[in-house]
Amino acid sequence: MAAGAINTTAGSDWGKADFEAIYNCPDPRRYFTTLHPLDYQIPHHGQAVFRAAAEALQRRRPDRTPLKVVDLCCSYGVNAALLNHRLDLNDLYRRYAGDGPGAPQTEQLAHEDRTFFATRRRPEAARVIGLDAAKNAVDYAQTVGLLDHGFAENLELDEPSPGLRRALAGTDLITVTGGVGYITERTFAHLFDCMSTPPWVAAFVLREVSYQPVSALLARAGLVTEKLTTRTFRQRRFADGDERRAAFAALDARGLSTAGKESDGYYHAELYLSRPAADVAALPLTELLPG
């Protein structure tokens, strides 16, 4: 497949475009140059939500400093970059705009990235554990300092490694911006088996996918799941007409209208936040994220 090419036949059960070729490259440039034309923006929404959740969680647990965050389907550490550093998604698009003639090789880019991120790190930065099946992406994120620990493991298929089990101890917050559907309640079950106290879980989930199996598992672990009902969040534009038609068919099968949402040409995600009942009572989602 040519650089930046998109396969719209094999990405998911509902015909979502397959971007497999960009997820496990030696560095993030192909990822960003492929997704930028599609206005991929869900990490931008995640930045605001995850920071708000982390700040609220820190107030509830002032003894937990720094917080430990586990980012699922972490890829090149995008969510970690946005959570912990003074920058936004457009800064990352500009930084990784191309790898043509004259662009640094991966080793040089990684060396420059270590300084780039270190000089922009927020004083309240969380410790981030990254989990993704794509080894090259995880390795890059860990090399440049975005991840405190990274694990290239697929918990849909395998048990967590001993190292991952140790790293998961004491997790305060689990985040995910686009992986639900590719990962299921099986992954969450493996994660929670490694945790003595259930963490908060903040998940953006495409509307084509039911979150019910995951929220049911979280309920059994003692968490109450709230869905933000005041809005949805654009993920990215549809790659082509085939993807749009497949998404509309999947939404119709779930009894969901596309009016005012996917009719604008974008995938839309819903936000779910799962917490212990006492935390929900103290600060409902609508107060944590007003507007």
mmCIF file of C-alpha atoms in Angstrom:
data_model
loop_
_atom_site.group_PDB
_atom_site.id
_atom_site.type_symbol
_atom_site.label_atom_id
_atom_site.label_comp_id
_atom_site.label_asym_id
_atom_site.label_seq_id
_atom_site.Cartn_x
_atom_site.Cartn_y
_atom_site.Cartn_z
ATOM 1 C CA MET A 1 0.000 0.000 0.000
ATOM 2 C CA ALA A 2 1.382 3.414 -0.922
ATOM 3 C CA ALA A 3 2.264 5.919 1.759
ATOM 4 C CA GLY A 4 -0.862 7.510 3.117
ATOM 5 C CA ALA A 5 -3.146 5.112 1.270
ATOM 6 C CA ILE A 6 -6.351 4.090 3.004
ATOM 7 C CA ASN A 7 -8.070 0.734 2.778
ATOM 8 C CA THR A 8 -11.801 1.152 3.382
ATOM 9 C CA THR A 9 -12.669 -2.520 3.314
ATOM 10 C CA ALA A 10 -11.098 -4.040 6.388
ATOM 11 C CA GLY A 11 -10.905 -1.572 9.243
ATOM 12 C CA SER A 12 -13.764 -2.876 11.386
ATOM 13 C CA ASP A 13 -16.983 -4.822 11.436
ATOM 14 C CA TRP A 14 -18.862 -1.846 10.000
ATOM 15 C CA GLY A 15 -16.405 -0.972 7.219
ATOM 16 C CA LYS A 16 -14.319 1.696 8.954
ATOM 17 C CA ALA A 17 -11.232 2.651 6.963
ATOM 18 C CA ASP A 18 -8.145 0.599 7.757
ATOM 19 C CA PHE A 19 -5.177 2.758 8.762
ATOM 20 C CA GLU A 20 -3.054 -0.177 9.867
ATOM 21 C CA ALA A 21 -0.127 0.995 7.731
ATOM 22 C CA ILE A 22 0.369 4.171 9.804
ATOM 23 C CA TYR A 23 0.045 2.764 13.317
ATOM 24 C CA ASN A 24 3.369 0.952 13.647
ATOM 25 C CA CYS A 25 5.913 3.110 11.836
ATOM 26 C CA PRO A 26 9.325 3.973 13.296
ATOM 27 C CA ASP A 27 8.122 7.520 14.092
ATOM 28 C CA PRO A 28 4.816 9.466 14.078
ATOM 29 C CA ARG A 29 5.157 11.443 10.855
ATOM 30 C CA ARG A 30 3.168 9.164 8.574
ATOM 31 C CA TYR A 31 0.434 8.917 11.204
ATOM 32 C CA PHE A 32 0.003 12.681 11.378
ATOM 33 C CA THR A 33 0.372 13.410 7.658
ATOM 34 C CA THR A 34 -2.271 10.779 6.850
ATOM 35 C CA LEU A 35 -4.810 11.855 9.457
ATOM 36 C CA HIS A 36 -4.405 15.621 9.181
ATOM 37 C CA PRO A 37 -6.285 15.910 5.851
ATOM 38 C CA LEU A 38 -9.193 14.074 7.492
ATOM 39 C CA ASP A 39 -9.267 16.650 10.318
ATOM 40 C CA TYR A 40 -8.583 13.957 12.922
ATOM 41 C CA GLN A 41 -9.345 15.795 16.152
ATOM 42 C CA ILE A 42 -10.453 13.440 18.918
ATOM 43 C CA PRO A 43 -7.131 13.825 20.828
ATOM 44 C CA HIS A 44 -7.882 17.556 21.023
ATOM 45 C CA HIS A 45 -11.189 16.806 22.740
ATOM 46 C CA GLY A 46 -9.470 14.241 24.926
ATOM 47 C CA GLN A 47 -6.946 16.819 26.089
ATOM 48 C CA ALA A 48 -9.616 19.014 27.672
ATOM 49 C CA VAL A 49 -11.584 16.123 29.159
ATOM 50 C CA PHE A 50 -8.616 14.176 30.515
ATOM 51 C CA ARG A 51 -7.083 17.269 32.077
ATOM 52 C CA ALA A 52 -10.405 18.119 33.737
ATOM 53 C CA ALA A 53 -10.782 14.539 34.985
ATOM 54 C CA ALA A 54 -7.207 14.451 36.281
ATOM 55 C CA GLU A 55 -7.649 17.758 38.114
ATOM 56 C CA ALA A 56 -10.913 16.584 39.692
ATOM 57 C CA LEU A 57 -9.350 13.258 40.641
ATOM 58 C CA GLN A 58 -6.356 15.000 42.171
ATOM 59 C CA ARG A 59 -8.690 17.072 44.360
ATOM 60 C CA ARG A 60 -10.454 13.889 45.473
ATOM 61 C CA ARG A 61 -7.168 12.111 46.161
ATOM 62 C CA PRO A 62 -4.647 14.768 47.213
ATOM 63 C CA ASP A 63 -2.263 12.079 48.467
ATOM 64 C CA ARG A 64 -1.914 10.656 44.936
ATOM 65 C CA THR A 65 0.819 12.836 43.435
ATOM 66 C CA PRO A 66 1.620 12.445 40.655
ATOM 67 C CA LEU A 67 -1.393 10.622 39.310
ATOM 68 C CA LYS A 68 -0.853 7.391 37.391
ATOM 69 C CA VAL A 69 -2.712 7.310 34.058
ATOM 70 C CA VAL A 70 -3.014 4.278 31.782
ATOM 71 C CA ASP A 71 -3.679 5.256 28.159
ATOM 72 C CA LEU A 72 -5.154 2.438 26.073
ATOM 73 C CA CYS A 73 -4.361 2.219 22.355
ATOM 74 C CA CYS A 74 -1.742 4.860 23.102
ATOM 75 C CA SER A 75 -0.104 4.784 19.660
ATOM 76 C CA TYR A 76 2.784 7.282 19.529
ATOM 77 C CA GLY A 77 1.861 8.809 22.885
ATOM 78 C CA VAL A 78 -0.437 11.501 21.506
ATOM 79 C CA ASN A 79 -2.741 11.641 24.525
ATOM 80 C CA ALA A 80 0.243 11.681 26.868
ATOM 81 C CA ALA A 81 1.769 14.551 24.913
ATOM 82 C CA LEU A 82 -1.415 16.593 25.159
ATOM 83 C CA LEU A 83 -2.138 15.748 28.799
ATOM 84 C CA ASN A 84 1.288 16.532 30.160
ATOM 85 C CA HIS A 85 2.717 19.287 27.977
ATOM 86 C CA ARG A 86 2.097 22.920 27.083
ATOM 87 C CA LEU A 87 1.007 22.294 23.512
ATOM 88 C CA ASP A 88 -2.046 21.346 21.466
ATOM 89 C CA LEU A 89 -2.864 18.973 18.626
ATOM 90 C CA ASN A 90 -2.061 21.570 15.961
ATOM 91 C CA ASP A 91 1.442 21.861 17.415
ATOM 92 C CA LEU A 92 1.895 18.143 16.815
ATOM 93 C CA TYR A 93 0.520 18.367 13.273
ATOM 94 C CA ARG A 94 3.039 21.112 12.521
ATOM 95 C CA ARG A 95 5.900 19.231 14.142
ATOM 96 C CA TYR A 96 5.315 16.045 12.165
ATOM 97 C CA ALA A 97 4.306 17.690 8.881
ATOM 98 C CA GLY A 98 6.488 15.580 6.644
ATOM 99 C CA ASP A 99 9.422 13.245 6.151
ATOM 100 C CA GLY A 100 10.532 14.254 2.676
ATOM 101 C CA PRO A 101 14.021 15.251 1.501
ATOM 102 C CA GLY A 102 15.915 17.114 4.182
ATOM 103 C CA ALA A 103 13.743 15.847 7.016
ATOM 104 C CA PRO A 104 15.587 14.288 9.960
ATOM 105 C CA GLN A 105 15.939 10.548 10.209
ATOM 106 C CA THR A 106 13.971 8.807 12.948
ATOM 107 C CA GLU A 107 16.912 8.694 15.366
ATOM 108 C CA GLN A 108 17.556 12.426 14.984
ATOM 109 C CA LEU A 109 13.851 13.229 15.261
ATOM 110 C CA ALA A 110 13.614 11.220 18.470
ATOM 111 C CA HIS A 111 16.626 13.068 19.887
ATOM 112 C CA GLU A 112 15.003 16.421 19.050
ATOM 113 C CA ASP A 113 11.640 15.270 20.412
ATOM 114 C CA ARG A 114 13.116 14.444 23.797
ATOM 115 C CA THR A 115 14.121 18.096 24.179
ATOM 116 C CA PHE A 116 10.927 19.389 22.548
ATOM 117 C CA PHE A 117 8.695 17.634 25.065
ATOM 118 C CA ALA A 118 10.963 18.034 28.102
ATOM 119 C CA THR A 119 10.981 21.820 27.731
ATOM 120 C CA ARG A 120 7.175 21.914 27.527
ATOM 121 C CA ARG A 121 6.339 19.539 30.357
ATOM 122 C CA ARG A 122 3.704 20.799 32.800
ATOM 123 C CA PRO A 123 4.675 20.802 36.509
ATOM 124 C CA GLU A 124 1.539 18.788 37.361
ATOM 125 C CA ALA A 125 2.302 16.104 34.775
ATOM 126 C CA ALA A 126 0.950 12.622 35.432
ATOM 127 C CA ARG A 127 2.871 9.401 35.101
ATOM 128 C CA VAL A 128 1.572 7.730 31.941
ATOM 129 C CA ILE A 129 1.613 4.011 31.193
ATOM 130 C CA GLY A 130 0.932 3.333 27.510
ATOM 131 C CA LEU A 131 -0.594 0.149 26.123
ATOM 132 C CA ASP A 132 -0.854 -0.634 22.417
ATOM 133 C CA ALA A 133 -0.249 -3.631 20.185
ATOM 134 C CA ALA A 134 1.982 -1.516 17.892
ATOM 135 C CA LYS A 135 5.523 -2.008 19.212
ATOM 136 C CA ASN A 136 7.257 0.648 17.111
ATOM 137 C CA ALA A 137 4.778 3.316 18.166
ATOM 138 C CA VAL A 138 5.051 2.417 21.851
ATOM 139 C CA ASP A 139 8.840 2.297 21.666
ATOM 140 C CA TYR A 140 8.974 5.756 20.089
ATOM 141 C CA ALA A 141 6.677 7.272 22.705
ATOM 142 C CA GLN A 142 8.770 5.781 25.486
ATOM 143 C CA THR A 143 12.069 6.805 23.872
ATOM 144 C CA VAL A 144 11.085 10.486 23.660
ATOM 145 C CA GLY A 145 9.785 10.554 27.228
ATOM 146 C CA LEU A 146 6.037 10.692 26.615
ATOM 147 C CA LEU A 147 5.435 7.379 28.375
ATOM 148 C CA ASP A 148 6.927 6.487 31.732
ATOM 149 C CA HIS A 149 6.404 2.867 30.743
ATOM 150 C CA GLY A 150 5.121 1.416 27.481
ATOM 151 C CA PHE A 151 3.837 -2.064 26.739
ATOM 152 C CA ALA A 152 3.253 -3.512 23.279
ATOM 153 C CA GLU A 153 0.691 -6.103 24.303
ATOM 154 C CA ASN A 154 -2.676 -7.225 22.961
ATOM 155 C CA LEU A 155 -4.921 -8.032 25.911
ATOM 156 C CA GLU A 156 -7.692 -9.157 23.586
ATOM 157 C CA LEU A 157 -5.536 -12.216 22.914
ATOM 158 C CA ASP A 158 -3.088 -12.540 25.776
ATOM 159 C CA GLU A 159 -2.766 -12.226 29.534
ATOM 160 C CA PRO A 160 -0.849 -9.179 30.783
ATOM 161 C CA SER A 161 2.869 -9.712 31.143
ATOM 162 C CA PRO A 162 4.379 -9.643 34.651
ATOM 163 C CA GLY A 163 5.893 -6.241 33.885
ATOM 164 C CA LEU A 164 2.551 -4.795 32.831
ATOM 165 C CA ARG A 165 0.866 -6.245 35.921
ATOM 166 C CA ARG A 166 3.384 -4.471 38.130
ATOM 167 C CA ALA A 167 3.029 -1.195 36.224
ATOM 168 C CA LEU A 168 -0.768 -1.221 36.528
ATOM 169 C CA ALA A 169 -0.691 -1.287 40.326
ATOM 170 C CA GLY A 170 -1.992 1.956 41.751
ATOM 171 C CA THR A 171 -3.590 3.220 38.538
ATOM 172 C CA ASP A 172 -5.742 6.305 39.117
ATOM 173 C CA LEU A 173 -7.213 6.919 35.643
ATOM 174 C CA ILE A 174 -7.648 4.926 32.435
ATOM 175 C CA THR A 175 -8.063 6.894 29.208
ATOM 176 C CA VAL A 176 -8.961 5.895 25.663
ATOM 177 C CA THR A 177 -9.881 8.094 22.699
ATOM 178 C CA GLY A 178 -10.522 5.701 19.868
ATOM 179 C CA GLY A 179 -9.801 2.106 20.695
ATOM 180 C CA VAL A 180 -13.123 0.778 21.981
ATOM 181 C CA GLY A 181 -14.421 -1.567 19.353
ATOM 182 C CA TYR A 182 -10.916 -2.762 18.592
ATOM 183 C CA ILE A 183 -10.517 -3.479 22.288
ATOM 184 C CA THR A 184 -13.462 -4.922 24.196
ATOM 185 C CA GLU A 185 -14.459 -5.847 27.705
ATOM 186 C CA ARG A 186 -11.802 -8.597 27.516
ATOM 187 C CA THR A 187 -9.032 -6.003 27.676
ATOM 188 C CA PHE A 188 -10.731 -4.153 30.538
ATOM 189 C CA ALA A 189 -11.213 -7.417 32.441
ATOM 190 C CA HIS A 190 -7.501 -8.181 32.197
ATOM 191 C CA LEU A 191 -6.648 -4.661 33.355
ATOM 192 C CA PHE A 192 -8.982 -4.715 36.344
ATOM 193 C CA ASP A 193 -7.676 -8.109 37.404
ATOM 194 C CA CYS A 194 -4.359 -6.328 38.033
ATOM 195 C CA MET A 195 -5.808 -3.516 40.141
ATOM 196 C CA SER A 196 -6.789 -3.764 43.793
ATOM 197 C CA THR A 197 -8.779 -0.499 43.641
ATOM 198 C CA PRO A 198 -10.753 0.391 40.501
ATOM 199 C CA PRO A 199 -9.555 3.585 38.794
ATOM 200 C CA TRP A 200 -11.657 6.163 36.990
ATOM 201 C CA VAL A 201 -12.200 5.352 33.313
ATOM 202 C CA ALA A 202 -12.657 8.099 30.698
ATOM 203 C CA ALA A 203 -13.545 6.755 27.263
ATOM 204 C CA PHE A 204 -14.480 8.332 23.951
ATOM 205 C CA VAL A 205 -16.481 5.764 21.982
ATOM 206 C CA LEU A 206 -17.640 6.048 18.387
ATOM 207 C CA ARG A 207 -21.423 5.920 18.158
ATOM 208 C CA GLU A 208 -21.208 2.902 15.858
ATOM 209 C CA VAL A 209 -19.982 0.886 18.852
ATOM 210 C CA SER A 210 -21.930 -0.145 21.947
ATOM 211 C CA TYR A 211 -20.154 0.611 25.219
ATOM 212 C CA GLN A 212 -22.623 -1.516 27.197
ATOM 213 C CA PRO A 213 -20.408 -4.627 27.519
ATOM 214 C CA VAL A 214 -17.580 -2.507 28.929
ATOM 215 C CA SER A 215 -19.794 -0.441 31.243
ATOM 216 C CA ALA A 216 -21.382 -3.648 32.538
ATOM 217 C CA LEU A 217 -17.954 -5.009 33.419
ATOM 218 C CA LEU A 218 -17.033 -1.710 35.090
ATOM 219 C CA ALA A 219 -20.267 -1.863 37.096
ATOM 220 C CA ARG A 220 -19.287 -5.290 38.397
ATOM 221 C CA ALA A 221 -15.988 -3.706 39.490
ATOM 222 C CA GLY A 222 -17.899 -1.081 41.472
ATOM 223 C CA LEU A 223 -17.942 1.856 39.045
ATOM 224 C CA VAL A 224 -20.895 3.973 37.940
ATOM 225 C CA THR A 225 -20.765 5.048 34.294
ATOM 226 C CA GLU A 226 -22.148 8.406 33.179
ATOM 227 C CA LYS A 227 -22.535 9.402 29.538
ATOM 228 C CA LEU A 228 -22.221 13.054 28.620
ATOM 229 C CA THR A 229 -25.602 13.762 27.029
ATOM 230 C CA THR A 230 -25.121 17.430 26.146
ATOM 231 C CA ARG A 231 -22.896 16.870 23.121
ATOM 232 C CA THR A 232 -20.911 14.468 20.993
ATOM 233 C CA PHE A 233 -17.338 14.904 19.763
ATOM 234 C CA ARG A 234 -16.092 14.839 16.191
ATOM 235 C CA GLN A 235 -13.437 12.209 15.584
ATOM 236 C CA ARG A 236 -12.492 12.765 11.921
ATOM 237 C CA ARG A 237 -14.006 13.135 8.482
ATOM 238 C CA PHE A 238 -15.173 10.050 6.640
ATOM 239 C CA ALA A 239 -12.407 8.866 4.346
ATOM 240 C CA ASP A 240 -14.770 8.347 1.411
ATOM 241 C CA GLY A 241 -18.352 7.617 0.437
ATOM 242 C CA ASP A 242 -18.032 3.913 1.170
ATOM 243 C CA GLU A 243 -16.967 4.590 4.734
ATOM 244 C CA ARG A 244 -19.770 7.105 5.192
ATOM 245 C CA ARG A 245 -22.391 4.661 3.914
ATOM 246 C CA ALA A 246 -21.051 1.881 6.130
ATOM 247 C CA ALA A 247 -21.102 4.149 9.187
ATOM 248 C CA PHE A 248 -24.661 5.258 8.473
ATOM 249 C CA ALA A 249 -25.758 1.634 8.103
ATOM 250 C CA ALA A 250 -24.133 0.740 11.443
ATOM 251 C CA LEU A 251 -25.833 3.665 13.153
ATOM 252 C CA ASP A 252 -29.174 2.760 11.620
ATOM 253 C CA ALA A 253 -28.755 -0.796 12.912
ATOM 254 C CA ARG A 254 -28.306 0.681 16.409
ATOM 255 C CA GLY A 255 -31.409 2.830 15.987
ATOM 256 C CA LEU A 256 -29.419 6.079 16.014
ATOM 257 C CA SER A 257 -30.129 9.123 13.864
ATOM 258 C CA THR A 258 -27.273 10.838 12.052
ATOM 259 C CA ALA A 259 -29.081 14.215 12.033
ATOM 260 C CA GLY A 260 -26.915 16.960 13.484
ATOM 261 C CA LYS A 261 -24.075 14.499 13.981
ATOM 262 C CA GLU A 262 -22.618 12.203 11.306
ATOM 263 C CA SER A 263 -24.650 14.042 8.686
ATOM 264 C CA ASP A 264 -21.913 16.698 8.908
ATOM 265 C CA GLY A 265 -19.443 14.266 7.317
ATOM 266 C CA TYR A 266 -17.602 13.274 10.487
ATOM 267 C CA TYR A 267 -17.518 10.319 12.816
ATOM 268 C CA HIS A 268 -18.883 11.338 16.205
ATOM 269 C CA ALA A 269 -17.871 9.880 19.559
ATOM 270 C CA GLU A 270 -19.646 9.895 22.902
ATOM 271 C CA LEU A 271 -17.898 10.421 26.213
ATOM 272 C CA TYR A 272 -18.310 7.998 29.099
ATOM 273 C CA LEU A 273 -16.817 8.533 32.544
ATOM 274 C CA SER A 274 -16.867 5.698 35.076
ATOM 275 C CA ARG A 275 -16.155 6.345 38.763
ATOM 276 C CA PRO A 276 -17.057 5.087 42.233
ATOM 277 C CA ALA A 277 -20.552 6.157 43.264
ATOM 278 C CA ALA A 278 -19.228 8.513 45.970
ATOM 279 C CA ASP A 279 -17.130 10.385 43.405
ATOM 280 C CA VAL A 280 -20.105 10.680 41.044
ATOM 281 C CA ALA A 281 -22.288 12.042 43.846
ATOM 282 C CA ALA A 282 -19.636 14.572 44.849
ATOM 283 C CA LEU A 283 -19.123 15.884 41.307
ATOM 284 C CA PRO A 284 -21.564 14.736 38.593
ATOM 285 C CA LEU A 285 -20.232 14.674 35.044
ATOM 286 C CA THR A 286 -22.292 17.700 34.042
ATOM 287 C CA GLU A 287 -20.531 19.714 36.731
ATOM 288 C CA LEU A 288 -17.087 18.312 35.977
ATOM 289 C CA LEU A 289 -17.556 19.278 32.304
ATOM 290 C CA PRO A 290 -20.019 22.174 32.277
ATOM 291 C CA GLY A 291 -21.325 23.127 28.857
#
